[in-house]
mmCIF file of C-alpha atoms in Angstrom:
data_model
loop_
_atom_site.group_PDB
_atom_site.id
_atom_site.type_symbol
_atom_site.label_atom_id
_atom_site.label_comp_id
_atom_site.label_asym_id
_atom_site.label_seq_id
_atom_site.Cartn_x
_atom_site.Cartn_y
_atom_site.Cartn_z
ATOM 1 C CA UNK A 1 9.912 -16.741 -9.002
ATOM 2 C CA UNK A 2 6.876 -15.518 -7.189
ATOM 3 C CA UNK A 3 4.309 -13.166 -8.430
ATOM 4 C CA UNK A 4 2.765 -10.875 -5.660
ATOM 5 C CA UNK A 5 -0.297 -8.602 -6.276
ATOM 6 C CA UNK A 6 -1.729 -5.862 -4.261
ATOM 7 C CA UNK A 7 -5.293 -4.866 -5.399
ATOM 8 C CA UNK A 8 -5.939 -1.369 -4.080
ATOM 9 C CA UNK A 9 -8.823 0.917 -4.742
ATOM 10 C CA UNK A 10 -6.835 3.069 -7.276
ATOM 11 C CA UNK A 11 -4.343 0.725 -8.691
ATOM 12 C CA UNK A 12 -3.285 -3.117 -8.986
ATOM 13 C CA UNK A 13 0.332 -3.205 -8.089
ATOM 14 C CA UNK A 14 2.269 -6.481 -9.237
ATOM 15 C CA UNK A 15 5.781 -7.390 -8.285
ATOM 16 C CA UNK A 16 7.987 -10.288 -9.243
ATOM 17 C CA UNK A 17 10.383 -11.800 -6.669
ATOM 18 C CA UNK A 18 13.417 -13.975 -7.325
ATOM 19 C CA UNK A 19 14.303 -15.267 -3.869
ATOM 20 C CA UNK A 20 14.224 -12.083 -1.836
ATOM 21 C CA UNK A 21 14.963 -9.810 -4.635
ATOM 22 C CA UNK A 22 12.348 -7.706 -6.258
ATOM 23 C CA UNK A 23 12.965 -8.186 -9.891
ATOM 24 C CA UNK A 24 10.160 -6.039 -11.524
ATOM 25 C CA UNK A 25 7.103 -4.078 -10.690
ATOM 26 C CA UNK A 26 3.868 -3.069 -12.741
ATOM 27 C CA UNK A 27 0.755 -1.122 -12.060
ATOM 28 C CA UNK A 28 -2.764 -1.485 -13.654
ATOM 29 C CA UNK A 29 -5.923 0.668 -13.067
ATOM 30 C CA UNK A 30 -8.280 -1.003 -10.714
ATOM 31 C CA UNK A 31 -11.455 0.676 -11.834
ATOM 32 C CA UNK A 32 -11.078 -0.526 -15.452
ATOM 33 C CA UNK A 33 -13.284 -3.486 -15.909
ATOM 34 C CA UNK A 34 -11.506 -6.596 -17.397
ATOM 35 C CA UNK A 35 -12.363 -10.177 -17.989
ATOM 36 C CA UNK A 36 -10.130 -13.035 -16.715
ATOM 37 C CA UNK A 37 -8.708 -13.440 -20.192
ATOM 38 C CA UNK A 38 -7.857 -9.733 -20.361
ATOM 39 C CA UNK A 39 -6.091 -10.087 -16.954
ATOM 40 C CA UNK A 40 -4.220 -13.336 -17.954
ATOM 41 C CA UNK A 41 -3.073 -11.787 -21.340
ATOM 42 C CA UNK A 42 -2.088 -8.493 -19.835
ATOM 43 C CA UNK A 43 -0.244 -10.105 -16.929
ATOM 44 C CA UNK A 44 1.503 -12.467 -19.410
ATOM 45 C CA UNK A 45 2.562 -9.555 -21.656
ATOM 46 C CA UNK A 46 3.844 -7.368 -18.808
ATOM 47 C CA UNK A 47 6.071 -10.307 -17.529
ATOM 48 C CA UNK A 48 7.511 -11.079 -20.958
ATOM 49 C CA UNK A 49 8.498 -7.377 -21.318
ATOM 50 C CA UNK A 50 10.980 -8.161 -18.447
ATOM 51 C CA UNK A 51 11.911 -11.554 -20.016
ATOM 52 C CA UNK A 52 9.755 -13.398 -17.433
ATOM 53 C CA UNK A 53 7.569 -16.347 -18.428
ATOM 54 C CA UNK A 54 4.278 -17.420 -16.533
ATOM 55 C CA UNK A 55 5.947 -20.951 -16.433
ATOM 56 C CA UNK A 56 8.757 -19.526 -14.460
ATOM 57 C CA UNK A 57 6.454 -18.702 -11.691
ATOM 58 C CA UNK A 58 6.491 -20.929 -8.690
ATOM 59 C CA UNK A 59 3.348 -19.355 -7.333
ATOM 60 C CA UNK A 60 1.434 -16.304 -6.635
ATOM 61 C CA UNK A 61 -0.371 -14.276 -3.714
ATOM 62 C CA UNK A 62 -2.915 -11.711 -3.776
ATOM 63 C CA UNK A 63 -4.163 -9.149 -1.315
ATOM 64 C CA UNK A 64 -7.306 -7.307 -2.096
ATOM 65 C CA UNK A 65 -9.581 -4.407 -0.714
ATOM 66 C CA UNK A 66 -11.747 -4.647 -3.847
ATOM 67 C CA UNK A 67 -13.913 -7.852 -4.020
ATOM 68 C CA UNK A 68 -15.459 -7.095 -7.509
ATOM 69 C CA UNK A 69 -12.020 -7.422 -9.016
ATOM 70 C CA UNK A 70 -11.152 -10.794 -7.567
ATOM 71 C CA UNK A 71 -13.233 -13.359 -9.645
ATOM 72 C CA UNK A 72 -11.678 -12.119 -12.999
ATOM 73 C CA UNK A 73 -8.333 -11.495 -11.548
ATOM 74 C CA UNK A 74 -7.959 -14.948 -9.956
ATOM 75 C CA UNK A 75 -9.493 -16.689 -12.871
ATOM 76 C CA UNK A 76 -6.907 -15.184 -15.297
ATOM 77 C CA UNK A 77 -3.840 -15.765 -13.168
ATOM 78 C CA UNK A 78 -5.177 -19.423 -12.541
ATOM 79 C CA UNK A 79 -5.819 -20.183 -16.187
ATOM 80 C CA UNK A 80 -2.493 -18.599 -17.672
ATOM 81 C CA UNK A 81 0.016 -19.645 -14.789
ATOM 82 C CA UNK A 82 -1.786 -23.111 -14.014
ATOM 83 C CA UNK A 83 -1.579 -22.318 -10.444
ATOM 84 C CA UNK A 84 -4.192 -20.750 -8.009
ATOM 85 C CA UNK A 85 -3.070 -17.806 -6.245
ATOM 86 C CA UNK A 86 -2.753 -17.736 -2.182
ATOM 87 C CA UNK A 87 -5.325 -15.161 -1.036
ATOM 88 C CA UNK A 88 -4.601 -13.120 2.183
ATOM 89 C CA UNK A 89 -7.424 -13.579 4.285
ATOM 90 C CA UNK A 90 -8.693 -15.621 7.308
ATOM 91 C CA UNK A 91 -6.682 -18.884 7.722
ATOM 92 C CA UNK A 92 -3.513 -17.558 6.056
ATOM 93 C CA UNK A 93 -0.516 -17.669 8.315
ATOM 94 C CA UNK A 94 0.812 -14.147 8.781
ATOM 95 C CA UNK A 95 2.771 -13.938 12.089
ATOM 96 C CA UNK A 96 0.729 -10.999 13.141
ATOM 97 C CA UNK A 97 -2.013 -11.395 15.763
ATOM 98 C CA UNK A 98 -5.006 -8.809 15.417
ATOM 99 C CA UNK A 99 -6.149 -7.699 18.931
ATOM 100 C CA UNK A 100 -8.595 -4.994 17.711
ATOM 101 C CA UNK A 101 -12.252 -5.234 18.436
ATOM 102 C CA UNK A 102 -13.220 -6.588 15.086
ATOM 103 C CA UNK A 103 -10.254 -8.357 13.605
ATOM 104 C CA UNK A 104 -12.010 -9.363 10.369
ATOM 105 C CA UNK A 105 -12.722 -5.647 9.508
ATOM 106 C CA UNK A 106 -8.910 -5.031 8.984
ATOM 107 C CA UNK A 107 -8.175 -4.792 5.463
ATOM 108 C CA UNK A 108 -5.775 -7.189 3.815
ATOM 109 C CA UNK A 109 -3.470 -4.625 2.736
ATOM 110 C CA UNK A 110 -2.937 -3.256 6.177
ATOM 111 C CA UNK A 111 -2.124 -6.678 7.425
ATOM 112 C CA UNK A 112 0.363 -7.250 4.636
ATOM 113 C CA UNK A 113 2.017 -3.785 5.567
ATOM 114 C CA UNK A 114 2.042 -4.749 9.297
ATOM 115 C CA UNK A 115 3.612 -8.030 8.491
ATOM 116 C CA UNK A 116 6.562 -6.485 6.449
ATOM 117 C CA UNK A 117 7.184 -3.479 8.846
ATOM 118 C CA UNK A 118 7.511 -5.964 11.867
ATOM 119 C CA UNK A 119 9.534 -8.565 10.030
ATOM 120 C CA UNK A 120 11.957 -5.753 8.496
ATOM 121 C CA UNK A 121 12.124 -3.265 11.378
ATOM 122 C CA UNK A 122 10.810 -5.013 14.632
ATOM 123 C CA UNK A 123 8.227 -3.636 17.030
ATOM 124 C CA UNK A 124 6.795 -1.512 18.139
ATOM 125 C CA UNK A 125 6.286 0.053 14.917
ATOM 126 C CA UNK A 126 3.653 2.503 13.341
ATOM 127 C CA UNK A 127 2.969 1.828 9.548
ATOM 128 C CA UNK A 128 1.740 4.710 7.507
ATOM 129 C CA UNK A 129 0.401 3.933 4.011
ATOM 130 C CA UNK A 130 -0.492 6.899 1.869
ATOM 131 C CA UNK A 131 -2.835 5.244 -0.558
ATOM 132 C CA UNK A 132 -6.350 6.050 -1.612
ATOM 133 C CA UNK A 133 -6.895 6.419 2.097
ATOM 134 C CA UNK A 134 -3.928 7.439 4.622
ATOM 135 C CA UNK A 135 -3.832 4.645 7.244
ATOM 136 C CA UNK A 136 -1.698 4.647 10.477
ATOM 137 C CA UNK A 137 -1.415 1.115 11.961
ATOM 138 C CA UNK A 138 0.283 0.276 15.309
ATOM 139 C CA UNK A 139 1.936 -3.025 15.714
ATOM 140 C CA UNK A 140 3.417 -3.507 19.283
ATOM 141 C CA UNK A 141 6.595 -5.324 20.437
ATOM 142 C CA UNK A 142 4.843 -8.685 20.474
ATOM 143 C CA UNK A 143 3.746 -8.405 16.954
ATOM 144 C CA UNK A 144 0.205 -7.629 17.731
ATOM 145 C CA UNK A 145 -1.988 -5.427 15.423
ATOM 146 C CA UNK A 146 -2.988 -3.086 18.369
ATOM 147 C CA UNK A 147 -4.741 -0.037 16.547
ATOM 148 C CA UNK A 148 -5.532 1.578 13.390
ATOM 149 C CA UNK A 149 -6.307 5.063 12.229
ATOM 150 C CA UNK A 150 -7.899 5.787 8.841
ATOM 151 C CA UNK A 151 -7.944 9.204 7.152
ATOM 152 C CA UNK A 152 -8.885 10.595 3.620
ATOM 153 C CA UNK A 153 -5.870 10.243 1.239
ATOM 154 C CA UNK A 154 -4.303 13.091 -0.476
ATOM 155 C CA UNK A 155 -6.024 12.155 -3.820
ATOM 156 C CA UNK A 156 -9.383 11.981 -2.153
ATOM 157 C CA UNK A 157 -9.047 15.326 -0.652
ATOM 158 C CA UNK A 158 -7.934 16.717 -4.062
ATOM 159 C CA UNK A 159 -10.806 15.170 -5.841
ATOM 160 C CA UNK A 160 -13.210 16.581 -3.157
ATOM 161 C CA UNK A 161 -12.025 19.968 -3.771
ATOM 162 C CA UNK A 162 -12.382 20.252 -7.566
ATOM 163 C CA UNK A 163 -15.587 17.921 -7.879
ATOM 164 C CA UNK A 164 -17.535 19.487 -5.084
ATOM 165 C CA UNK A 165 -16.776 23.277 -5.909
ATOM 166 C CA UNK A 166 -17.659 25.370 -8.855
ATOM 167 C CA UNK A 167 -14.374 27.104 -9.679
ATOM 168 C CA UNK A 168 -11.487 25.046 -8.149
ATOM 169 C CA UNK A 169 -9.651 23.064 -10.801
ATOM 170 C CA UNK A 170 -8.213 19.676 -10.912
ATOM 171 C CA UNK A 171 -4.501 20.124 -10.056
ATOM 172 C CA UNK A 172 -1.059 18.113 -10.003
ATOM 173 C CA UNK A 173 -0.363 17.033 -6.323
ATOM 174 C CA UNK A 174 2.906 18.527 -5.630
ATOM 175 C CA UNK A 175 4.516 20.689 -2.946
ATOM 176 C CA UNK A 176 4.585 24.300 -3.926
ATOM 177 C CA UNK A 177 7.568 26.588 -3.266
ATOM 178 C CA UNK A 178 5.867 28.314 -0.457
ATOM 179 C CA UNK A 179 2.928 27.821 1.824
ATOM 180 C CA UNK A 180 2.334 31.584 1.269
ATOM 181 C CA UNK A 181 0.434 30.946 -1.943
ATOM 182 C CA UNK A 182 -0.726 33.725 -4.193
ATOM 183 C CA UNK A 183 -2.905 31.997 -6.723
ATOM 184 C CA UNK A 184 -5.611 29.139 -6.879
ATOM 185 C CA UNK A 185 -3.401 26.063 -7.814
ATOM 186 C CA UNK A 186 -0.557 26.636 -5.493
ATOM 187 C CA UNK A 187 -3.011 27.668 -2.775
ATOM 188 C CA UNK A 188 -4.582 24.103 -3.234
ATOM 189 C CA UNK A 189 -1.339 22.487 -3.326
ATOM 190 C CA UNK A 190 -0.261 24.149 -0.199
ATOM 191 C CA UNK A 191 -3.440 23.148 1.642
ATOM 192 C CA UNK A 192 -3.149 19.564 0.441
ATOM 193 C CA UNK A 193 0.463 19.033 1.127
ATOM 194 C CA UNK A 194 1.079 21.041 4.233
ATOM 195 C CA UNK A 195 -2.243 19.928 5.666
ATOM 196 C CA UNK A 196 -1.334 16.174 5.338
ATOM 197 C CA UNK A 197 2.148 16.814 6.844
ATOM 198 C CA UNK A 198 0.436 18.572 9.884
ATOM 199 C CA UNK A 199 -2.115 15.675 10.038
ATOM 200 C CA UNK A 200 0.862 13.201 9.853
ATOM 201 C CA UNK A 201 2.998 14.714 12.605
ATOM 202 C CA UNK A 202 -0.013 15.173 14.992
ATOM 203 C CA UNK A 203 -1.430 11.775 14.721
ATOM 204 C CA UNK A 204 2.058 10.253 15.248
ATOM 205 C CA UNK A 205 2.499 12.432 18.365
ATOM 206 C CA UNK A 206 -0.761 11.360 19.853
ATOM 207 C CA UNK A 207 -0.171 7.792 19.000
ATOM 208 C CA UNK A 208 3.185 7.882 20.988
ATOM 209 C CA UNK A 209 1.465 9.845 23.880
ATOM 210 C CA UNK A 210 -1.507 7.446 24.241
ATOM 211 C CA UNK A 211 0.347 4.295 23.744
ATOM 212 C CA UNK A 212 3.363 5.245 25.835
ATOM 213 C CA UNK A 213 5.690 3.887 23.286
ATOM 214 C CA UNK A 214 8.361 6.663 23.076
ATOM 215 C CA UNK A 215 10.699 4.455 21.186
ATOM 216 C CA UNK A 216 8.043 3.652 18.351
ATOM 217 C CA UNK A 217 9.668 3.421 15.070
ATOM 218 C CA UNK A 218 7.636 5.090 12.168
ATOM 219 C CA UNK A 219 7.610 3.480 8.635
ATOM 220 C CA UNK A 220 5.774 4.932 5.663
ATOM 221 C CA UNK A 221 4.856 3.513 2.392
ATOM 222 C CA UNK A 222 2.490 4.116 -0.579
ATOM 223 C CA UNK A 223 2.594 6.194 -3.721
ATOM 224 C CA UNK A 224 2.575 9.506 -2.202
ATOM 225 C CA UNK A 225 4.478 8.596 0.907
ATOM 226 C CA UNK A 226 7.883 9.863 -0.246
ATOM 227 C CA UNK A 227 6.404 13.379 -0.842
ATOM 228 C CA UNK A 228 5.519 13.510 2.877
ATOM 229 C CA UNK A 229 8.285 11.490 4.259
ATOM 230 C CA UNK A 230 10.784 13.980 2.766
ATOM 231 C CA UNK A 231 8.927 16.844 4.680
ATOM 232 C CA UNK A 232 8.858 15.709 8.105
ATOM 233 C CA UNK A 233 11.213 14.333 10.792
ATOM 234 C CA UNK A 234 8.307 12.318 12.420
ATOM 235 C CA UNK A 235 8.834 9.586 9.791
ATOM 236 C CA UNK A 236 11.805 7.478 10.398
ATOM 237 C CA UNK A 237 11.869 5.391 7.190
ATOM 238 C CA UNK A 238 10.110 5.379 3.757
ATOM 239 C CA UNK A 239 9.840 1.965 2.146
ATOM 240 C CA UNK A 240 8.380 2.066 -1.267
ATOM 241 C CA UNK A 241 8.134 -1.790 -1.582
ATOM 242 C CA UNK A 242 6.880 -2.465 1.835
ATOM 243 C CA UNK A 243 3.364 -3.896 0.676
ATOM 244 C CA UNK A 244 5.098 -6.199 -1.946
ATOM 245 C CA UNK A 245 7.640 -7.364 0.571
ATOM 246 C CA UNK A 246 4.963 -8.165 2.989
ATOM 247 C CA UNK A 247 3.235 -10.437 0.331
ATOM 248 C CA UNK A 248 6.447 -12.236 -0.276
ATOM 249 C CA UNK A 249 6.849 -12.859 3.556
ATOM 250 C CA UNK A 250 3.252 -14.118 3.984
ATOM 251 C CA UNK A 251 3.788 -16.441 0.857
ATOM 252 C CA UNK A 252 6.833 -18.097 2.397
ATOM 253 C CA UNK A 253 5.313 -18.422 5.999
ATOM 254 C CA UNK A 254 2.707 -20.591 4.169
ATOM 255 C CA UNK A 255 4.843 -22.498 1.818
ATOM 256 C CA UNK A 256 7.855 -23.643 4.049
#
């Protein structure tokens, strides 16, 4: 079995693969400080809840955009599993060539998504990840990471509304029954959701125009991706496990 871990700005997402089958997934809060022992015990207990033992793991792989977490997390995994994880970064085989101006500036999570989308759906493909930030990454037909767009995520936009204004409340992020809102909460929900849909459709349209790739496949992932994908025809596929699949694929490329 393989343990895959995606450390994002909001959540740490864990998955366990048996072969190519995703057997279990778990989420932890990223911003909660933990020691290596806390990570080790917590991951051990989470796996046990699905009848998986640490000794059953053949290995693990981690992609992270939060450097402060890595020392404790890697220490915990290494100590409790007996094996040091593979870390997605320079020198790791991915099968994706980054041709942007500063390849080292591309986050590990975006590389992982690009690998999964290209391997599963082919190129050219535009990968949308609706996470803490909303990212749009273009992988061409040759498997090259050609361009990326970064925008505020829906949660960031929501937090900006209620933390930077005196009277707007913290709200549930959901689509209201109508864009014609008549009170505060649904007016905020309408602005957030329909605003994100409009942004998504326009950016996809501009990417297709400027790249000339009319046959571009659009794949979305991320926690709030389903909410947006269900509301627009501009997204072809929603794949909730894209990032975890990408980690599995990269691990296999480096352990053949």
